[in-house]
Coordinates of N, CA and C in Angstrom, one line a residue:
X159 N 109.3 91.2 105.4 CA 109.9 91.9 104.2 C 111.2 92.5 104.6
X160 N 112.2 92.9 103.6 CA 113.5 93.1 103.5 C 113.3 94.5 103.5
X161 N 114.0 95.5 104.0 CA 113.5 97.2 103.9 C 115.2 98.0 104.2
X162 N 115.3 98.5 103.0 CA 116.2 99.5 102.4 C 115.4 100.9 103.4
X163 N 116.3 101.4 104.2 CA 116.1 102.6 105.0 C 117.8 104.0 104.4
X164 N 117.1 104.6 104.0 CA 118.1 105.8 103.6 C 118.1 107.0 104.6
X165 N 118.8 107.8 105.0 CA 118.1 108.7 105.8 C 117.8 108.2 107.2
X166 N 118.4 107.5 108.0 CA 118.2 106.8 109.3 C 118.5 107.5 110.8
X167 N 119.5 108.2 109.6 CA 120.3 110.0 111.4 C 119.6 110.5 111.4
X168 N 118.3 111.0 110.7 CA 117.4 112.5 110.6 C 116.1 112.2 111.5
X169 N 116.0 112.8 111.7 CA 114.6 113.2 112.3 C 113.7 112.1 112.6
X170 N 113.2 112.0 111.4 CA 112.1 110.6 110.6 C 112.5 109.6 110.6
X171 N 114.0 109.8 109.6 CA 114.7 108.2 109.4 C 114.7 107.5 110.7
X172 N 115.1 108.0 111.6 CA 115.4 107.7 113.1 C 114.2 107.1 113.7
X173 N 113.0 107.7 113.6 CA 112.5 106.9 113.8 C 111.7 105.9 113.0
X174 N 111.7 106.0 111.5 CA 111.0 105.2 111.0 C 112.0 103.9 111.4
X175 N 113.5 103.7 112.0 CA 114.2 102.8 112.0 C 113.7 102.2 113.2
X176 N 113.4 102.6 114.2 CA 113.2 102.1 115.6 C 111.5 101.8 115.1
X177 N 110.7 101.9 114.1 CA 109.6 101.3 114.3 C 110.4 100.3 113.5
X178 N 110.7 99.7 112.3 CA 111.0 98.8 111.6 C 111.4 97.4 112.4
X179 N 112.4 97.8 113.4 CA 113.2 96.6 114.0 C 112.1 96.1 115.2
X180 N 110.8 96.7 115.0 CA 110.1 96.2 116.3 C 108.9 96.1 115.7
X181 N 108.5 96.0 114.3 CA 107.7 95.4 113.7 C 107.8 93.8 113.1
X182 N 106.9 92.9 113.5 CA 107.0 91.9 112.9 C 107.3 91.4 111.5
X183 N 106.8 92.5 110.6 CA 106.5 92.2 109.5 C 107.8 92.6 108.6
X184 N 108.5 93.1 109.4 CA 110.2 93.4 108.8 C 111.2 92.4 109.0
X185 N 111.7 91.4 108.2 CA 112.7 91.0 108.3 C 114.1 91.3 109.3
X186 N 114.4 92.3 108.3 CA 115.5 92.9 108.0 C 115.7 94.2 108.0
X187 N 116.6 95.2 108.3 CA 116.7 96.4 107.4 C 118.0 96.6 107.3
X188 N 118.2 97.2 106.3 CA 119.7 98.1 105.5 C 119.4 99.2 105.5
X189 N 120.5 99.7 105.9 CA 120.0 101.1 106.5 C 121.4 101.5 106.1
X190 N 122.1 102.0 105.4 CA 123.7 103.0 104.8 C 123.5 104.0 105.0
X191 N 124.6 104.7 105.5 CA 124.9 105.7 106.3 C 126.3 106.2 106.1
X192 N 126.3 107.4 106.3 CA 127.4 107.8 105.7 C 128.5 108.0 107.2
X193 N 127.9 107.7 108.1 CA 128.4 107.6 109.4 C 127.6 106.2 110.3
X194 N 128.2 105.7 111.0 CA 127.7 104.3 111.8 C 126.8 105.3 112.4
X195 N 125.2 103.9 112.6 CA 124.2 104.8 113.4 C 124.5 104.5 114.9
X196 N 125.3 103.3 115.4 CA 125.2 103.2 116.9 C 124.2 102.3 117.7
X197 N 123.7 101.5 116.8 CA 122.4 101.1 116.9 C 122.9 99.5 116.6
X198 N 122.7 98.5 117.5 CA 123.0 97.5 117.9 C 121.5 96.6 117.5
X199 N 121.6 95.7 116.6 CA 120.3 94.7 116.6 C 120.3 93.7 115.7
X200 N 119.9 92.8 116.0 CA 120.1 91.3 114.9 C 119.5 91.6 113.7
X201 N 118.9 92.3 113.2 CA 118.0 92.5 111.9 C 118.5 93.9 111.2
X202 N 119.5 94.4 111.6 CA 120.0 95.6 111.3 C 121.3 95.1 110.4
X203 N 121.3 95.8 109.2 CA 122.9 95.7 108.9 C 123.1 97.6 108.3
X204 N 124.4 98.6 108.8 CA 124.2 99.1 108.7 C 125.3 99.6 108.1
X205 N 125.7 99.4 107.0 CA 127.1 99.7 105.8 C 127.1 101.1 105.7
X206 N 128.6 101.7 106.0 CA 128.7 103.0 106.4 C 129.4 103.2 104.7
X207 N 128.8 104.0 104.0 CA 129.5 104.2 102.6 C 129.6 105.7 102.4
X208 N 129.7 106.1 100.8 CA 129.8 107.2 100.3 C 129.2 107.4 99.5
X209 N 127.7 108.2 99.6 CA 126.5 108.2 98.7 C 126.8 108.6 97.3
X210 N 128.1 109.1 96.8 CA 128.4 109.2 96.0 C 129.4 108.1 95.1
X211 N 129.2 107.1 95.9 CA 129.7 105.9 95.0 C 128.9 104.8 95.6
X212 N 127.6 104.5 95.3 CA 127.0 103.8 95.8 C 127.6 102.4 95.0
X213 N 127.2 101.3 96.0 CA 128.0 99.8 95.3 C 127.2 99.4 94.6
X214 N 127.6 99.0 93.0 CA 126.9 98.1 92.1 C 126.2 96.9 91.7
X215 N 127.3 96.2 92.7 CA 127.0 94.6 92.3 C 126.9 93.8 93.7
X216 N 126.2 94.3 94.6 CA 126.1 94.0 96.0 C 124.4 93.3 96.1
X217 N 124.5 91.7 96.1 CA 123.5 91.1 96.9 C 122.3 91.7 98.0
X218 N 123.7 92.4 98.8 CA 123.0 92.8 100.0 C 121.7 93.9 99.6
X219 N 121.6 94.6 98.2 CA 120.7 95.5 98.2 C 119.8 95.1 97.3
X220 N 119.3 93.5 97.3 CA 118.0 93.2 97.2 C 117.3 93.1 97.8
X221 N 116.2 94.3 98.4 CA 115.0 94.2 99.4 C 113.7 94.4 98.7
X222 N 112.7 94.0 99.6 CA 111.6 94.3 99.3 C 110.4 95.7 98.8
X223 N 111.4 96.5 99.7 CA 110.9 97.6 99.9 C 112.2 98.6 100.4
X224 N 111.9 99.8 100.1 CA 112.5 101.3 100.3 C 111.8 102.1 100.7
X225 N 112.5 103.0 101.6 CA 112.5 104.2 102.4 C 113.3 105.1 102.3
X226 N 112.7 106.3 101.8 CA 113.6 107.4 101.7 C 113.5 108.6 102.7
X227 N 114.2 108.9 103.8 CA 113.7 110.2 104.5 C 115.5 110.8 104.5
X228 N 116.1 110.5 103.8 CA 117.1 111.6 102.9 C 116.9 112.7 102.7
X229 N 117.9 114.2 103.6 CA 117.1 115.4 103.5 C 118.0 116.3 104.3
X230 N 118.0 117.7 103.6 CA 118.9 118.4 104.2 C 118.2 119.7 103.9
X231 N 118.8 121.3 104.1 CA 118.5 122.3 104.0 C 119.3 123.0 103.5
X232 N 118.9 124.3 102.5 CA 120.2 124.9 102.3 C 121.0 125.4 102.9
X233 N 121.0 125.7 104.1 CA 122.2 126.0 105.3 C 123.2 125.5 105.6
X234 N 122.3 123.8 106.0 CA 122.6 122.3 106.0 C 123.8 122.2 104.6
X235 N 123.3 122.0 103.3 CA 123.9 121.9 102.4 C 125.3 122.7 101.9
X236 N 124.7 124.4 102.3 CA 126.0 125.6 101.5 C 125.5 126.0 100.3
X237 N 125.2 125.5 99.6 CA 124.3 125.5 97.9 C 123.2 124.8 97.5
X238 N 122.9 125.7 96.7 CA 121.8 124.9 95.4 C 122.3 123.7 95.0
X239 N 123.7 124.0 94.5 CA 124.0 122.6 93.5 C 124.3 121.6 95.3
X240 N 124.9 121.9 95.8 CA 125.1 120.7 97.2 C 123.5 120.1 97.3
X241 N 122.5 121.3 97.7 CA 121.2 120.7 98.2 C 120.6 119.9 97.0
X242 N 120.8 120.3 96.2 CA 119.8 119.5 94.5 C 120.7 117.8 94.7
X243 N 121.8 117.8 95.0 CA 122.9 116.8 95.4 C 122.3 115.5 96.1
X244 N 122.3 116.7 97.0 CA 122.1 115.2 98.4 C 120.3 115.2 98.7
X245 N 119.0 116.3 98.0 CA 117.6 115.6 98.3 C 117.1 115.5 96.8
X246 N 118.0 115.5 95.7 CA 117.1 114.8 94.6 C 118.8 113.7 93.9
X247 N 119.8 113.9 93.5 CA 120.3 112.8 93.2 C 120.8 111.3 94.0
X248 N 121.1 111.8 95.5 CA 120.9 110.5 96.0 C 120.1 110.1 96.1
X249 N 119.3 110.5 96.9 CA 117.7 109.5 96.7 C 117.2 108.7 95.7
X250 N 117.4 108.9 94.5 CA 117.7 109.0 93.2 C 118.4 107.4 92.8
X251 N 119.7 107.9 93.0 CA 120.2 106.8 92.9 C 120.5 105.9 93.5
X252 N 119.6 106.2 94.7 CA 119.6 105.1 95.7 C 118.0 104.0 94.8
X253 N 116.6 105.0 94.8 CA 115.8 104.2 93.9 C 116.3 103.4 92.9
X254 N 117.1 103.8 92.1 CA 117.5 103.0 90.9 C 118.5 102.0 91.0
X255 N 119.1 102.1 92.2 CA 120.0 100.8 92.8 C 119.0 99.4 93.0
X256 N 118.0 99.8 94.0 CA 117.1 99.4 94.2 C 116.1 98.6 93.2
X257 N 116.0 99.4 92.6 CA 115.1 98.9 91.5 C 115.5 97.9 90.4
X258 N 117.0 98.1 90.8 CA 117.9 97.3 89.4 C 117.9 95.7 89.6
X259 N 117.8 95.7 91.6 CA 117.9 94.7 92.1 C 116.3 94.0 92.3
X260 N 115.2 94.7 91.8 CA 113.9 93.9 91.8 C 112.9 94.1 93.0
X261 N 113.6 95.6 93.7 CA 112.5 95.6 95.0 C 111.4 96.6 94.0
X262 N 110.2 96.8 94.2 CA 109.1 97.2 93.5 C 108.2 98.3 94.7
X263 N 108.6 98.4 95.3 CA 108.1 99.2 97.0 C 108.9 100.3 97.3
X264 N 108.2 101.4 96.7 CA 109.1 102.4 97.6 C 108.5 103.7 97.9
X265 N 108.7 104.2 99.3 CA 108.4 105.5 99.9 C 109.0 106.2 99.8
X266 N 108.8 107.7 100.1 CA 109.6 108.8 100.0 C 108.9 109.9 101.4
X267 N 110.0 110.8 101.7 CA 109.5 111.7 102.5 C 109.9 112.7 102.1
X268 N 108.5 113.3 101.3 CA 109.4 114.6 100.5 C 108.9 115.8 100.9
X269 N 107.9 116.8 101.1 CA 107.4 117.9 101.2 C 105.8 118.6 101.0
X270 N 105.5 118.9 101.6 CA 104.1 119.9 100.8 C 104.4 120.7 100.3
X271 N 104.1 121.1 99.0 CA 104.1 122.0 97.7 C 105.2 121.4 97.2
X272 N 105.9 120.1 96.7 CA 106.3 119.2 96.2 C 106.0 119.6 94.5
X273 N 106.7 120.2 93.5 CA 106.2 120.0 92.2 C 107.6 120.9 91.2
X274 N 107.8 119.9 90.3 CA 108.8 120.2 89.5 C 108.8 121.9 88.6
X275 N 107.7 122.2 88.7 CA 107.7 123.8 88.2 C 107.5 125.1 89.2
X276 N 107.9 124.5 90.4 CA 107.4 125.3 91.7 C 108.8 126.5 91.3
X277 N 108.1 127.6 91.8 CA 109.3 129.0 91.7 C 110.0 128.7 93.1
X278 N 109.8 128.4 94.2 CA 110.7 128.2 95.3 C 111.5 126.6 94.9
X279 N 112.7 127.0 95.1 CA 113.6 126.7 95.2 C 113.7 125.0 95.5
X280 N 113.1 125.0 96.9 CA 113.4 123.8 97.5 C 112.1 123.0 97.6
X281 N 111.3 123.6 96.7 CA 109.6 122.6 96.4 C 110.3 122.1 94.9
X282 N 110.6 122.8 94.1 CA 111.1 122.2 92.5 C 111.8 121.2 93.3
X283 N 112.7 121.2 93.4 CA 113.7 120.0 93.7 C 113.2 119.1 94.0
X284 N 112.4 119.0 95.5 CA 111.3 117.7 95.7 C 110.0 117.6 94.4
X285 N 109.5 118.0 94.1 CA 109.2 117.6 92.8 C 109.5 117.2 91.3
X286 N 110.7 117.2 91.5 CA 111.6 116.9 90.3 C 111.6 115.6 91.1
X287 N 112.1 115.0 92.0 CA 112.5 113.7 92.5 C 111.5 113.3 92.6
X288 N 110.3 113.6 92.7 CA 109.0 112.6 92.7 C 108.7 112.3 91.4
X289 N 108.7 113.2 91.0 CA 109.0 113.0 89.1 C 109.8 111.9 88.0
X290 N 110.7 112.2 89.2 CA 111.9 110.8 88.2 C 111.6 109.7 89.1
X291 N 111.1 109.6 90.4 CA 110.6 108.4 90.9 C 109.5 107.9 89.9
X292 N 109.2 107.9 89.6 CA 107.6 107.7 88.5 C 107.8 107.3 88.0
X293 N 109.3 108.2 87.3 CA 109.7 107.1 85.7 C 110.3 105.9 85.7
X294 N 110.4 105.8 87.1 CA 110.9 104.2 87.6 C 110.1 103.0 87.3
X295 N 108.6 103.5 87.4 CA 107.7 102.3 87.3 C 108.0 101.1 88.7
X296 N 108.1 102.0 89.7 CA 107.4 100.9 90.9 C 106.1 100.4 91.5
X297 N 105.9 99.3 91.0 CA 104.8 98.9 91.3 C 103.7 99.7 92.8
X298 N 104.2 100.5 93.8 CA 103.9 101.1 95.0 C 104.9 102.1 95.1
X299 N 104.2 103.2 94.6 CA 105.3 104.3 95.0 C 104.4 105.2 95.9
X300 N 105.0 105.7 97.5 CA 104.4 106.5 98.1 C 105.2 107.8 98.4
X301 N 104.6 109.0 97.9 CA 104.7 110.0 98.4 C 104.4 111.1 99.4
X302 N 105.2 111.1 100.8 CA 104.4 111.2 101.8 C 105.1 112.8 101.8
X303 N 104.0 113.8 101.9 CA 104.5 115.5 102.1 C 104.2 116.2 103.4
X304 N 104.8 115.9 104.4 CA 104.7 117.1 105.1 C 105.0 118.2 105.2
X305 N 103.9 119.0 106.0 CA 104.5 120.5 106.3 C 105.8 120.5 107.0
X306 N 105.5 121.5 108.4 CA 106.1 121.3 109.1 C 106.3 120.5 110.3
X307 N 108.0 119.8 110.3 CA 108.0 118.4 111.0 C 108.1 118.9 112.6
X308 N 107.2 118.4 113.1 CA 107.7 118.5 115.1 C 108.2 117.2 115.5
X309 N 109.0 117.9 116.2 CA 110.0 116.8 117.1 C 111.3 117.2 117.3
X310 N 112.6 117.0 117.9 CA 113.4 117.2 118.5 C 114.7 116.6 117.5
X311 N 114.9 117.8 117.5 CA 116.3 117.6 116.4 C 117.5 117.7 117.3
X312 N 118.5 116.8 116.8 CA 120.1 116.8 117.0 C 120.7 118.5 117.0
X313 N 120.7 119.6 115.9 CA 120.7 120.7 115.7 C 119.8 121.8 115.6
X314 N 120.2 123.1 116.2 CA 118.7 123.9 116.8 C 118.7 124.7 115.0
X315 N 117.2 124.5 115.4 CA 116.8 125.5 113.8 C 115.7 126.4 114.4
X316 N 116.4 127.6 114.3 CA 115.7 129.4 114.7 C 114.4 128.8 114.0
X317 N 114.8 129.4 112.6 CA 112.9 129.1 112.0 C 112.2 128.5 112.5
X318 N 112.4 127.0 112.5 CA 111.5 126.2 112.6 C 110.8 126.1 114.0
X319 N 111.7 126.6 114.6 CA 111.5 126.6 116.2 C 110.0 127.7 116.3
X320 N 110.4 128.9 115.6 CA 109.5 129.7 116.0 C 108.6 129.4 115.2
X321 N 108.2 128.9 114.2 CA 107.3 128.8 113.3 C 106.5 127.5 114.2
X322 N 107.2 126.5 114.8 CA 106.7 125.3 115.6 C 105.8 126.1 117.0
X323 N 106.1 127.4 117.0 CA 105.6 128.1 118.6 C 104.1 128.6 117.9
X324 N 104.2 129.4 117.2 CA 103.6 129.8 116.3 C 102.6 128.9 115.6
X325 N 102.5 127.9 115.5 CA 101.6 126.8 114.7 C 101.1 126.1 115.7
X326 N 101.7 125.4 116.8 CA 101.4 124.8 117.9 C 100.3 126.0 118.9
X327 N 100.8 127.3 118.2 CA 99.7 127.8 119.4 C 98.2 127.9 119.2
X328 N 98.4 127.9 117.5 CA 97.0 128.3 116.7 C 96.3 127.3 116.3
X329 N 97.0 125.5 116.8 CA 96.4 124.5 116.5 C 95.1 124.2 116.1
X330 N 94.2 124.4 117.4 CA 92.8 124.7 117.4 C 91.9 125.0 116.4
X331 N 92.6 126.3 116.0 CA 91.7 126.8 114.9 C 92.3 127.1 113.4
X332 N 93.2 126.1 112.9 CA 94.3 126.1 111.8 C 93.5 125.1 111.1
X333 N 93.4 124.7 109.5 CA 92.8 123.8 109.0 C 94.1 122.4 109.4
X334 N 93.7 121.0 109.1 CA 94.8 120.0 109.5 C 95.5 120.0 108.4
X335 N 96.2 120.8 107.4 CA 96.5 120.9 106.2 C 97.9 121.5 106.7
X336 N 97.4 122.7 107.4 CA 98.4 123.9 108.2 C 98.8 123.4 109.4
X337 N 98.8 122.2 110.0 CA 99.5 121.8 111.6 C 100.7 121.1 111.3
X338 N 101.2 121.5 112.4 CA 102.6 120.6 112.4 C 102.3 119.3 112.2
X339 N 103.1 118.4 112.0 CA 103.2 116.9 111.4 C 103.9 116.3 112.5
X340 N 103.9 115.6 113.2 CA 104.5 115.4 114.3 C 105.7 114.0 113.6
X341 N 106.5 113.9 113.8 CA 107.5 113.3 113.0 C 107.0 111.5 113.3
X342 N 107.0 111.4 114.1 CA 106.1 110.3 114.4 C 105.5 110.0 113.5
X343 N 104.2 111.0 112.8 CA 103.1 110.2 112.1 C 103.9 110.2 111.4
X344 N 104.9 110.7 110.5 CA 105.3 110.8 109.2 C 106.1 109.5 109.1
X345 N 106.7 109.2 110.2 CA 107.3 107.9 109.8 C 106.7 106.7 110.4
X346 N 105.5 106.7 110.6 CA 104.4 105.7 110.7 C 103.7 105.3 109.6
X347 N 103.6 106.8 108.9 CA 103.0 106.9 107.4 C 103.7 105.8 106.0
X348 N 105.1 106.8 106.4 CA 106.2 105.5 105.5 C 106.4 104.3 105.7
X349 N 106.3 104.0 107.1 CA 106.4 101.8 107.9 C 105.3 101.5 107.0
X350 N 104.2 102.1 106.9 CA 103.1 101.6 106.7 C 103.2 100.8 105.1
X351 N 103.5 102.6 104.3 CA 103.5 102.2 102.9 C 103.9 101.2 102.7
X352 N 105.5 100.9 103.0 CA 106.7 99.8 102.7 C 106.3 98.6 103.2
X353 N 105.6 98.4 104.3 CA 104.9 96.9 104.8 C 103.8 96.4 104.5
X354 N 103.0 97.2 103.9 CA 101.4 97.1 103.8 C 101.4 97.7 102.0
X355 N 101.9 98.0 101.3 CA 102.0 98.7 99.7 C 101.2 98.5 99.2
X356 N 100.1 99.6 98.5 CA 99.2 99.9 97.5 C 99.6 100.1 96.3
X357 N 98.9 99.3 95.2 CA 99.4 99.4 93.9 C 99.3 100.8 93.6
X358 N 100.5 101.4 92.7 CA 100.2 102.4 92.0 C 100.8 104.0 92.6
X359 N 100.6 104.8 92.7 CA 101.6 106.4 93.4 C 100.0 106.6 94.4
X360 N 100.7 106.4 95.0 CA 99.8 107.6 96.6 C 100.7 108.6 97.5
X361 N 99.6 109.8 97.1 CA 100.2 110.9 97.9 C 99.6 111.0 99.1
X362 N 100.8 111.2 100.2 CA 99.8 111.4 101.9 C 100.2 112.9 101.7
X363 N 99.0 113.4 102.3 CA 99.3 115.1 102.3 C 99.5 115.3 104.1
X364 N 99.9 116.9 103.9 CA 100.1 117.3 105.4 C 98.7 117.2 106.1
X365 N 97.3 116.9 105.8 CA 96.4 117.0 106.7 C 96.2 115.6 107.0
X366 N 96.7 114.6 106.7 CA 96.8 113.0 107.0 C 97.8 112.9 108.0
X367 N 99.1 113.5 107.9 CA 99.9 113.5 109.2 C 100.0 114.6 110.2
X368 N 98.9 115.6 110.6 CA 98.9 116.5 111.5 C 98.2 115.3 113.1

């Protein structure tokens, strides 16, 4: 299969990229980036653009399948309108790029408590994008939500750090709902969807990837 990778610098993307190129069942991947990943490999092509002028009439983005782990924070971002920007209209219109071109397979890596009427801030948003994902009508749409992600980031984050100390100590006796998600499963979760696709929307919750 041909696999559209969004989100390739981050956490997930990163690795859901290093599972892709070492699975048989992947072709290819496209992977755009708004900076080169550095990442050297015959099945890789990795078009460094501007998510805000994505290309229209490009061959190259007919794949089989999509991956979205596209994602930032408000800190990350500066604003509401920045963060609404870059984790619900790119993503966005990266699906509908996709879609225009006939791939019918697509994952997402969005959140737990995911829902377009949520009072916090940064749950509406990922549920508004799971929302307009829908109205796409892809034959396989996966929505995968984790809590909180473990694993080793490029930039240090206070919260998460102590909230990762904090959850990792109480593992034991926390329901698998409440554990960390180890970034791994989550983008094991998404190889999966995009290689393997179930008809229809499936949601993986945080106690599937703890």
């Amino acid at each position: 299969m041909r696999v559209l990778l969004a989100g390739a610098t981050g956490l997930v993307g990163a690795q859901v990229l290093q599972r892709l190129l070492v699975d048989p069942r992947c072709t290819s991947v496209l992977a755009p980036s708004r900076r080169a990943l550095g990442v050297q490999h015959a099945r890789l092509r990795n078009p460094v653009l501007d998510f805000e002028q994505l290309p229209q009439h490009d061959d190259d983005w007919q794949v089989d399948a999509a991956i979205c782990a596209l994602g930032s924070t408000m800190k990350q971002a500066g604003s509401r309108q920045a963060f609404h920007r870059i984790d619900h209209d790119y993503p966005l219109a990266i699906a509908r790029r996709v879609r225009a071109q006939g791939c019918t397979v697509f994952a997402l890596n969005s959140a737990a408590g995911a829902n377009p009427r949520a009072w916090v801030f940064y749950s509406r948003v990922k549920g508004e994008l799971e929302r307009d994902l829908q109205a796409l009508d892809f034959a396989s749409l996966t929505l995968v939500r984790p809590g909180l992600i473990g694993g080793e980031r490029s930039e240090y984050r206070a919260g998460e750090q102590l909230a990762g100390k904090v959850l990792g100590a109480l593992a034991p006796v926390l329901p698998r709902a409440w554990r960390i998600n180890p970034a791994s499963n989550i983008a094991a979760a998404l190889v999966e969807a995009a290689l393997a696709p179930q008809p229809g929307v499936r949601v993986v919750g945080a106690a599937a990837l703890a």
